[in-house]
Amino acid sequence: QVSTQSTWGVSIDAERLIQMSARPTVTVQKAGKTVPLPRIFSFPIRFDVVRFAHRCVNTHKRLPYAVSRRAGHQTSAESWGTGRAVSRIPRVGGGGTHRSGQGAFGNMCRGGRMFSPTKIFRKWHTKINQKIRRIAVRAAISASAVPALVMARGHNVARVPEIPLVVSNVVESLEKTKDAWHLLKDIGVDRDVSKVKNTKSLRAGKGKRRNRRYVVRKGPLLVVSKKCPAMLAFRNLPGLDVTTVKKLELLKLAPGGHLGRLIIWTESALTSLDSQLRCRQMHHVPDSKRIINSEEVQSLCRAKKNPPKKSAKRGRPILNPATILEKPKQKKIYEEARRVNADRKLRRAKQKAKRTEKKEWFKKLMDEKRPNKKQKK
């Protein structure tokens, strides 16, 4: 058995990690049996769709807020007009107090209204298509079966025997939180819940005085088949959410738009997953390359066709001088020039000879233009 060390310092057996990654069946913990893996877990993982859908769905819980319609205007004030060497902002009337003569109403004035006062008829919620919402939910469920994504989200799965994690239907009859905690210890999820418990801290900002004083990280999610006593038994554990298979929503499956939440399924919830989400087909065939290249499939395929050879287009010599074949003499001159340019000494000698030839030609030209001294005499 090979042991690997993850980024978070958790030691996990490599064989168990491979076993967790892809299995046609899944084990029901503490029951000694297996059930087929639902087809929903073969759905493509769409990070982009989940992120977009979460941003839209997260706005549906927003509540309208606005300042008072009369805020900043609950005073009698009029502008003094022009000609008094003061600004034309409305000013409070009266006398005998510091307030008289002070500016009012404007957003730059003390006691005035804010700029562009908020209204309750703002667009608070973002609409989202039902199809996109369903794709996001299916992708989030599919991602919860990938151990790498579950670990990357920060869950402690060092002692978790298998992902997806399935427990027997007996869990739904638990009534005490003490019994629920013993169950989590047996299946190795207690470390993740303990980690969440230690993250409880005061909220930053004004929310701490608005009935949401503390914040805590997200832990595992328990999915049951129907309303049962277990929902009351598990609800007091910090960070652990409980929901039914009929009410699976994106905000719980992928909190913050991040895929890979650790989900604990009951056996009946897992078996009814495909029917609840209307998943009727496998979305990709495992090891499709081996199937395509097998002898059974290749024997029925036709032979590969070679593409026809395309003849090179030849230009018309009359219109395109570049297509005219070089004469042997031109080719010989070209090859000689290439040989000279490639050698540094030959190239410099050629340049020197060219300069000397230019000087001689210029000297000869100047001599011809100068008048002869003997002719003048």
GROMACS .gro file of C-alpha atoms in nm:
model
  377
    1GLN     CA    1   0.000   0.000   0.000
    2VAL     CA    2   0.136   0.339  -0.104
    3SER     CA    3   0.068   0.634   0.125
    4THR     CA    4   0.044   0.987  -0.017
    5GLN     CA    5   0.066   1.319   0.166
    6SER     CA    6  -0.192   1.573   0.052
    7THR     CA    7  -0.150   1.951   0.041
    8TRP     CA    8  -0.334   1.983   0.372
    9GLY     CA    9  -0.108   1.736   0.554
   10VAL     CA   10  -0.361   1.450   0.548
   11SER     CA   11  -0.217   1.104   0.482
   12ILE     CA   12  -0.432   0.896   0.248
   13ASP     CA   13  -0.368   0.553   0.097
   14ALA     CA   14  -0.316   0.576  -0.278
   15GLU     CA   15  -0.505   0.251  -0.345
   16ARG     CA   16  -0.804   0.375  -0.145
   17LEU     CA   17  -0.795   0.708  -0.331
   18ILE     CA   18  -0.805   0.528  -0.667
   19GLN     CA   19  -1.084   0.306  -0.537
   20MET     CA   20  -1.282   0.613  -0.428
   21SER     CA   21  -1.239   0.783  -0.766
   22ALA     CA   22  -1.438   0.552  -0.994
   23ARG     CA   23  -1.664   0.264  -0.895
   24PRO     CA   24  -1.977   0.125  -1.060
   25THR     CA   25  -2.118   0.043  -0.715
   26VAL     CA   26  -2.101   0.208  -0.375
   27THR     CA   27  -2.085   0.046  -0.032
   28VAL     CA   28  -2.350   0.106   0.232
   29GLN     CA   29  -2.143   0.165   0.547
   30LYS     CA   30  -2.207  -0.057   0.851
   31ALA     CA   31  -2.458  -0.262   0.648
   32GLY     CA   32  -2.228  -0.497   0.456
   33LYS     CA   33  -2.387  -0.450   0.112
   34THR     CA   34  -2.346  -0.246  -0.204
   35VAL     CA   35  -2.588  -0.051  -0.422
   36PRO     CA   36  -2.539   0.062  -0.784
   37LEU     CA   37  -2.407   0.412  -0.828
   38PRO     CA   38  -2.681   0.644  -0.963
   39ARG     CA   39  -2.649   0.778  -1.316
   40ILE     CA   40  -2.650   1.136  -1.188
   41PHE     CA   41  -2.288   1.095  -1.077
   42SER     CA   42  -2.179   1.067  -1.442
   43PHE     CA   43  -2.306   1.418  -1.521
   44PRO     CA   44  -2.040   1.660  -1.656
   45ILE     CA   45  -1.893   1.893  -1.393
   46ARG     CA   46  -1.960   2.250  -1.509
   47PHE     CA   47  -1.773   2.497  -1.289
   48ASP     CA   48  -1.888   2.795  -1.496
   49VAL     CA   49  -2.259   2.705  -1.480
   50VAL     CA   50  -2.245   2.640  -1.105
   51ARG     CA   51  -2.075   2.972  -1.037
   52PHE     CA   52  -2.326   3.165  -1.251
   53ALA     CA   53  -2.630   2.984  -1.110
   54HIS     CA   54  -2.515   3.031  -0.752
   55ARG     CA   55  -2.472   3.405  -0.805
   56CYS     CA   56  -2.827   3.430  -0.940
   57VAL     CA   57  -2.995   3.200  -0.685
   58ASN     CA   58  -2.816   3.369  -0.396
   59THR     CA   59  -2.998   3.695  -0.477
   60HIS     CA   60  -3.341   3.534  -0.423
   61LYS     CA   61  -3.313   3.568  -0.046
   62ARG     CA   62  -3.243   3.943  -0.052
   63LEU     CA   63  -3.490   4.167   0.133
   64PRO     CA   64  -3.569   4.520   0.008
   65TYR     CA   65  -3.424   4.811   0.203
   66ALA     CA   66  -3.438   5.187   0.151
   67VAL     CA   67  -3.407   5.516   0.339
   68SER     CA   68  -3.719   5.706   0.437
   69ARG     CA   69  -3.889   5.894   0.158
   70ARG     CA   70  -3.889   6.212   0.373
   71ALA     CA   71  -3.531   6.181   0.503
   72GLY     CA   72  -3.342   6.510   0.464
   73HIS     CA   73  -3.651   6.704   0.361
   74GLN     CA   74  -3.820   6.743   0.699
   75THR     CA   75  -3.744   7.114   0.725
   76SER     CA   76  -3.867   7.432   0.558
   77ALA     CA   77  -3.592   7.576   0.342
   78GLU     CA   78  -3.580   7.802   0.037
   79SER     CA   79  -3.300   7.935  -0.177
   80TRP     CA   80  -3.199   8.301  -0.128
   81GLY     CA   81  -3.155   8.334  -0.501
   82THR     CA   82  -2.877   8.534  -0.665
   83GLY     CA   83  -2.728   8.867  -0.571
   84ARG     CA   84  -2.628   8.793  -0.211
   85ALA     CA   85  -2.284   8.644  -0.285
   86VAL     CA   86  -2.380   8.301  -0.152
   87SER     CA   87  -2.459   7.972  -0.320
   88ARG     CA   88  -2.812   7.902  -0.439
   89ILE     CA   89  -2.860   7.596  -0.215
   90PRO     CA   90  -3.188   7.602  -0.017
   91ARG     CA   91  -3.137   7.756   0.329
   92VAL     CA   92  -3.330   7.715   0.653
   93GLY     CA   93  -3.541   8.020   0.735
   94GLY     CA   94  -3.600   8.190   1.068
   95GLY     CA   95  -3.355   8.346   1.310
   96GLY     CA   96  -3.227   8.332   1.666
   97THR     CA   97  -3.057   7.995   1.618
   98HIS     CA   98  -2.749   7.855   1.448
   99ARG     CA   99  -2.967   7.647   1.220
  100SER     CA  100  -3.119   7.945   1.043
  101GLY     CA  101  -2.939   8.025   0.723
  102GLN     CA  102  -2.770   7.686   0.701
  103GLY     CA  103  -2.794   7.484   0.379
  104ALA     CA  104  -3.051   7.206   0.360
  105PHE     CA  105  -3.185   6.929   0.132
  106GLY     CA  106  -2.862   6.879  -0.069
  107ASN     CA  107  -2.639   6.575  -0.031
  108MET     CA  108  -2.346   6.807   0.050
  109CYS     CA  109  -2.534   6.970   0.340
  110ARG     CA  110  -2.540   6.869   0.705
  111GLY     CA  111  -2.875   6.704   0.777
  112GLY     CA  112  -2.956   6.676   0.403
  113ARG     CA  113  -3.063   6.371   0.206
  114MET     CA  114  -2.819   6.122   0.056
  115PHE     CA  115  -2.730   6.130  -0.312
  116SER     CA  116  -2.968   5.911  -0.515
  117PRO     CA  117  -3.175   5.779  -0.221
  118THR     CA  118  -3.229   5.402  -0.224
  119LYS     CA  119  -3.575   5.281  -0.326
  120ILE     CA  120  -3.755   4.957  -0.250
  121PHE     CA  121  -3.852   4.913  -0.616
  122ARG     CA  122  -3.494   4.830  -0.711
  123LYS     CA  123  -3.430   4.505  -0.903
  124TRP     CA  124  -3.332   4.283  -0.611
  125HIS     CA  125  -3.353   3.934  -0.762
  126THR     CA  126  -3.182   3.794  -1.070
  127LYS     CA  127  -3.391   3.556  -1.279
  128ILE     CA  128  -3.239   3.228  -1.393
  129ASN     CA  129  -3.365   2.967  -1.636
  130GLN     CA  130  -3.492   2.642  -1.487
  131LYS     CA  131  -3.271   2.440  -1.720
  132ILE     CA  132  -2.954   2.616  -1.601
  133ARG     CA  133  -3.057   2.569  -1.238
  134ARG     CA  134  -3.108   2.196  -1.294
  135ILE     CA  135  -2.773   2.160  -1.472
  136ALA     CA  136  -2.600   2.334  -1.181
  137VAL     CA  137  -2.764   2.105  -0.923
  138ARG     CA  138  -2.667   1.793  -1.117
  139ALA     CA  139  -2.309   1.915  -1.165
  140ALA     CA  140  -2.279   1.988  -0.792
  141ILE     CA  141  -2.400   1.636  -0.703
  142SER     CA  142  -2.160   1.482  -0.956
  143ALA     CA  143  -1.868   1.682  -0.815
  144SER     CA  144  -1.942   1.560  -0.463
  145ALA     CA  145  -1.830   1.210  -0.575
  146VAL     CA  146  -1.480   1.327  -0.674
  147PRO     CA  147  -1.243   1.292  -0.376
  148ALA     CA  148  -0.999   1.549  -0.513
  149LEU     CA  149  -1.267   1.819  -0.528
  150VAL     CA  150  -1.394   1.731  -0.180
  151MET     CA  151  -1.043   1.762  -0.039
  152ALA     CA  152  -0.977   2.082  -0.232
  153ARG     CA  153  -1.282   2.238  -0.070
  154GLY     CA  154  -1.119   2.183   0.268
  155HIS     CA  155  -1.307   1.881   0.407
  156ASN     CA  156  -1.118   1.640   0.630
  157VAL     CA  157  -1.166   1.300   0.462
  158ALA     CA  158  -0.862   1.119   0.602
  159ARG     CA  159  -1.077   0.859   0.782
  160VAL     CA  160  -1.372   0.854   0.541
  161PRO     CA  161  -1.390   0.499   0.397
  162GLU     CA  162  -1.544   0.591   0.061
  163ILE     CA  163  -1.680   0.878  -0.144
  164PRO     CA  164  -1.974   0.906  -0.210
  165LEU     CA  165  -2.050   0.819   0.151
  166VAL     CA  166  -2.367   0.611   0.199
  167VAL     CA  167  -2.519   0.496   0.529
  168SER     CA  168  -2.814   0.266   0.602
  169ASN     CA  169  -3.172   0.384   0.648
  170VAL     CA  170  -3.143   0.322   1.024
  171VAL     CA  171  -2.987   0.669   1.048
  172GLU     CA  172  -3.322   0.830   0.971
  173SER     CA  173  -3.467   0.693   1.295
  174LEU     CA  174  -3.206   0.850   1.526
  175GLU     CA  175  -3.356   1.092   1.777
  176LYS     CA  176  -3.062   1.195   1.997
  177THR     CA  177  -2.769   1.417   1.902
  178LYS     CA  178  -2.547   1.186   2.110
  179ASP     CA  179  -2.635   0.894   1.883
  180ALA     CA  180  -2.581   1.109   1.574
  181TRP     CA  181  -2.231   1.203   1.695
  182HIS     CA  182  -2.143   0.834   1.754
  183LEU     CA  183  -2.253   0.758   1.396
  184LEU     CA  184  -2.030   1.033   1.257
  185LYS     CA  185  -1.739   0.887   1.454
  186ASP     CA  186  -1.801   0.542   1.310
  187ILE     CA  187  -1.793   0.664   0.949
  188GLY     CA  188  -1.496   0.900   1.003
  189VAL     CA  189  -1.673   1.235   0.956
  190ASP     CA  190  -1.627   1.353   1.316
  191ARG     CA  191  -1.295   1.523   1.238
  192ASP     CA  192  -1.458   1.742   0.977
  193VAL     CA  193  -1.734   1.847   1.218
  194SER     CA  194  -1.478   1.918   1.493
  195LYS     CA  195  -1.278   2.133   1.251
  196VAL     CA  196  -1.591   2.334   1.173
  197LYS     CA  197  -1.670   2.377   1.541
  198ASN     CA  198  -1.331   2.541   1.600
  199THR     CA  199  -1.396   2.801   1.328
  200LYS     CA  200  -1.679   2.977   1.512
  201SER     CA  201  -1.594   3.347   1.544
  202LEU     CA  202  -1.750   3.693   1.567
  203ARG     CA  203  -1.885   3.837   1.246
  204ALA     CA  204  -1.706   4.140   1.106
  205GLY     CA  205  -1.921   4.449   1.056
  206LYS     CA  206  -2.266   4.559   1.170
  207GLY     CA  207  -2.418   4.214   1.130
  208LYS     CA  208  -2.300   4.123   1.479
  209ARG     CA  209  -2.569   4.350   1.622
  210ARG     CA  210  -2.839   4.235   1.380
  211ASN     CA  211  -2.907   3.886   1.519
  212ARG     CA  212  -2.625   3.721   1.323
  213ARG     CA  213  -2.342   3.766   1.568
  214TYR     CA  214  -2.135   3.457   1.488
  215VAL     CA  215  -2.009   3.296   1.168
  216VAL     CA  216  -1.908   2.933   1.121
  217ARG     CA  217  -1.771   2.737   0.826
  218LYS     CA  218  -1.967   2.473   0.635
  219GLY     CA  219  -1.931   2.106   0.723
  220PRO     CA  220  -2.088   1.792   0.574
  221LEU     CA  221  -2.440   1.767   0.433
  222LEU     CA  222  -2.677   1.487   0.532
  223VAL     CA  223  -2.940   1.392   0.272
  224VAL     CA  224  -3.234   1.181   0.389
  225SER     CA  225  -3.527   1.043   0.191
  226LYS     CA  226  -3.806   1.222   0.382
  227LYS     CA  227  -3.881   1.421   0.698
  228CYS     CA  228  -3.768   1.211   0.994
  229PRO     CA  229  -3.646   1.243   1.357
  230ALA     CA  230  -3.284   1.248   1.234
  231MET     CA  231  -3.335   1.605   1.110
  232LEU     CA  232  -3.375   1.715   1.473
  233ALA     CA  233  -3.091   1.495   1.595
  234PHE     CA  234  -2.833   1.633   1.350
  235ARG     CA  235  -2.940   1.998   1.340
  236ASN     CA  236  -2.754   2.093   1.661
  237LEU     CA  237  -2.415   1.992   1.521
  238PRO     CA  238  -2.224   2.302   1.401
  239GLY     CA  239  -2.179   2.336   1.025
  240LEU     CA  240  -2.376   2.020   0.945
  241ASP     CA  241  -2.685   2.075   0.729
  242VAL     CA  242  -2.973   1.829   0.684
  243THR     CA  243  -3.209   1.819   0.386
  244THR     CA  244  -3.437   1.578   0.203
  245VAL     CA  245  -3.370   1.440  -0.143
  246LYS     CA  246  -3.673   1.631  -0.277
  247LYS     CA  247  -3.533   1.966  -0.162
  248LEU     CA  248  -3.178   1.953  -0.294
  249GLU     CA  249  -3.073   2.308  -0.374
  250LEU     CA  250  -2.756   2.463  -0.507
  251LEU     CA  251  -2.693   2.682  -0.202
  252LYS     CA  252  -2.643   2.369   0.011
  253LEU     CA  253  -2.477   2.147  -0.250
  254ALA     CA  254  -2.216   2.407  -0.347
  255PRO     CA  255  -2.195   2.682  -0.079
  256GLY     CA  256  -2.027   2.993  -0.210
  257GLY     CA  257  -2.036   2.852  -0.563
  258HIS     CA  258  -1.754   2.607  -0.474
  259LEU     CA  259  -1.800   2.245  -0.582
  260GLY     CA  260  -1.710   1.938  -0.377
  261ARG     CA  261  -1.914   1.940  -0.056
  262LEU     CA  262  -1.890   1.628   0.158
  263ILE     CA  263  -2.236   1.466   0.139
  264ILE     CA  264  -2.366   1.177   0.351
  265TRP     CA  265  -2.647   0.991   0.171
  266THR     CA  266  -2.891   0.749   0.324
  267GLU     CA  267  -2.952   0.437   0.116
  268SER     CA  268  -3.310   0.524   0.022
  269ALA     CA  269  -3.211   0.881  -0.066
  270LEU     CA  270  -2.934   0.758  -0.297
  271THR     CA  271  -3.154   0.504  -0.478
  272SER     CA  272  -3.427   0.764  -0.540
  273LEU     CA  273  -3.183   1.026  -0.666
  274ASP     CA  274  -3.218   0.949  -1.038
  275SER     CA  275  -3.597   0.952  -1.028
  276GLN     CA  276  -3.614   1.276  -0.831
  277LEU     CA  277  -3.375   1.459  -1.068
  278ARG     CA  278  -3.510   1.290  -1.384
  279CYS     CA  279  -3.175   1.149  -1.488
  280ARG     CA  280  -3.244   0.872  -1.741
  281GLN     CA  281  -2.908   0.812  -1.909
  282MET     CA  282  -2.536   0.789  -1.850
  283HIS     CA  283  -2.372   1.107  -1.969
  284HIS     CA  284  -2.037   0.956  -2.063
  285VAL     CA  285  -1.913   0.602  -2.121
  286PRO     CA  286  -1.615   0.506  -1.902
  287ASP     CA  287  -1.300   0.393  -2.088
  288SER     CA  288  -1.452   0.478  -2.426
  289LYS     CA  289  -1.109   0.473  -2.595
  290ARG     CA  290  -1.064   0.101  -2.519
  291ILE     CA  291  -1.413   0.025  -2.651
  292ILE     CA  292  -1.362   0.215  -2.977
  293ASN     CA  293  -1.024   0.052  -3.044
  294SER     CA  294  -1.148  -0.300  -2.966
  295GLU     CA  295  -1.150  -0.567  -3.241
  296GLU     CA  296  -1.529  -0.603  -3.227
  297VAL     CA  297  -1.586  -0.237  -3.312
  298GLN     CA  298  -1.294  -0.195  -3.553
  299SER     CA  299  -1.398  -0.502  -3.756
  300LEU     CA  300  -1.726  -0.331  -3.846
  301CYS     CA  301  -1.563  -0.001  -3.942
  302ARG     CA  302  -1.462   0.074  -4.297
  303ALA     CA  303  -1.098   0.124  -4.386
  304LYS     CA  304  -0.948   0.467  -4.355
  305LYS     CA  305  -0.974   0.668  -4.675
  306ASN     CA  306  -0.667   0.851  -4.798
  307PRO     CA  307  -0.746   1.206  -4.904
  308PRO     CA  308  -0.697   1.275  -5.277
  309LYS     CA  309  -0.368   1.432  -5.367
  310LYS     CA  310  -0.401   1.791  -5.467
  311SER     CA  311  -0.178   1.910  -5.750
  312ALA     CA  312   0.015   2.225  -5.682
  313LYS     CA  313  -0.124   2.532  -5.853
  314ARG     CA  314   0.110   2.660  -6.121
  315GLY     CA  315   0.106   3.025  -6.209
  316ARG     CA  316   0.091   3.152  -6.564
  317PRO     CA  317   0.448   3.244  -6.672
  318ILE     CA  318   0.331   3.541  -6.877
  319LEU     CA  319   0.154   3.707  -6.583
  320ASN     CA  320   0.379   3.585  -6.303
  321PRO     CA  321   0.754   3.627  -6.376
  322ALA     CA  322   0.840   3.447  -6.052
  323THR     CA  323   0.733   3.117  -6.207
  324ILE     CA  324   0.987   3.140  -6.488
  325LEU     CA  325   1.259   2.882  -6.441
  326GLU     CA  326   1.605   3.023  -6.369
  327LYS     CA  327   1.866   2.988  -6.629
  328PRO     CA  328   2.176   2.790  -6.532
  329LYS     CA  329   2.386   3.107  -6.550
  330GLN     CA  330   2.153   3.293  -6.308
  331LYS     CA  331   2.155   2.997  -6.073
  332LYS     CA  332   2.534   2.988  -6.078
  333ILE     CA  333   2.553   3.359  -5.989
  334TYR     CA  334   2.305   3.310  -5.707
  335GLU     CA  335   2.497   3.016  -5.560
  336GLU     CA  336   2.825   3.211  -5.575
  337ALA     CA  337   2.667   3.507  -5.394
  338ARG     CA  338   2.537   3.273  -5.123
  339ARG     CA  339   2.883   3.118  -5.078
  340VAL     CA  340   3.048   3.459  -5.046
  341ASN     CA  341   2.789   3.594  -4.802
  342ALA     CA  342   2.819   3.287  -4.581
  343ASP     CA  343   3.198   3.338  -4.533
  344ARG     CA  344   3.287   3.644  -4.327
  345LYS     CA  345   3.630   3.700  -4.486
  346LEU     CA  346   3.500   3.667  -4.840
  347ARG     CA  347   3.208   3.896  -4.759
  348ARG     CA  348   3.439   4.168  -4.623
  349ALA     CA  349   3.677   4.132  -4.919
  350LYS     CA  350   3.383   4.168  -5.155
  351GLN     CA  351   3.262   4.481  -4.971
  352LYS     CA  352   3.615   4.629  -4.977
  353ALA     CA  353   3.650   4.563  -5.350
  354LYS     CA  354   3.312   4.726  -5.409
  355ARG     CA  355   3.414   5.038  -5.218
  356THR     CA  356   3.745   5.058  -5.407
  357GLU     CA  357   3.559   5.024  -5.736
  358LYS     CA  358   3.325   5.310  -5.637
  359LYS     CA  359   3.618   5.537  -5.546
  360GLU     CA  360   3.794   5.468  -5.873
  361TRP     CA  361   3.481   5.535  -6.071
  362PHE     CA  362   3.420   5.863  -5.887
  363LYS     CA  363   3.784   5.971  -5.935
  364LYS     CA  364   3.765   5.897  -6.307
  365LEU     CA  365   3.441   6.095  -6.335
  366MET     CA  366   3.591   6.399  -6.162
  367ASP     CA  367   3.899   6.388  -6.382
  368GLU     CA  368   3.686   6.400  -6.693
  369LYS     CA  369   3.501   6.709  -6.570
  370ARG     CA  370   3.815   6.905  -6.475
  371PRO     CA  371   3.959   7.127  -6.756
  372ASN     CA  372   4.299   7.018  -6.889
  373LYS     CA  373   4.582   7.261  -6.783
  374LYS     CA  374   4.773   7.212  -7.110
  375GLN     CA  375   4.468   7.316  -7.316
  376LYS     CA  376   4.439   7.642  -7.116
  377LYS     CA  377   4.796   7.738  -7.192
   0.00000   0.00000   0.00000
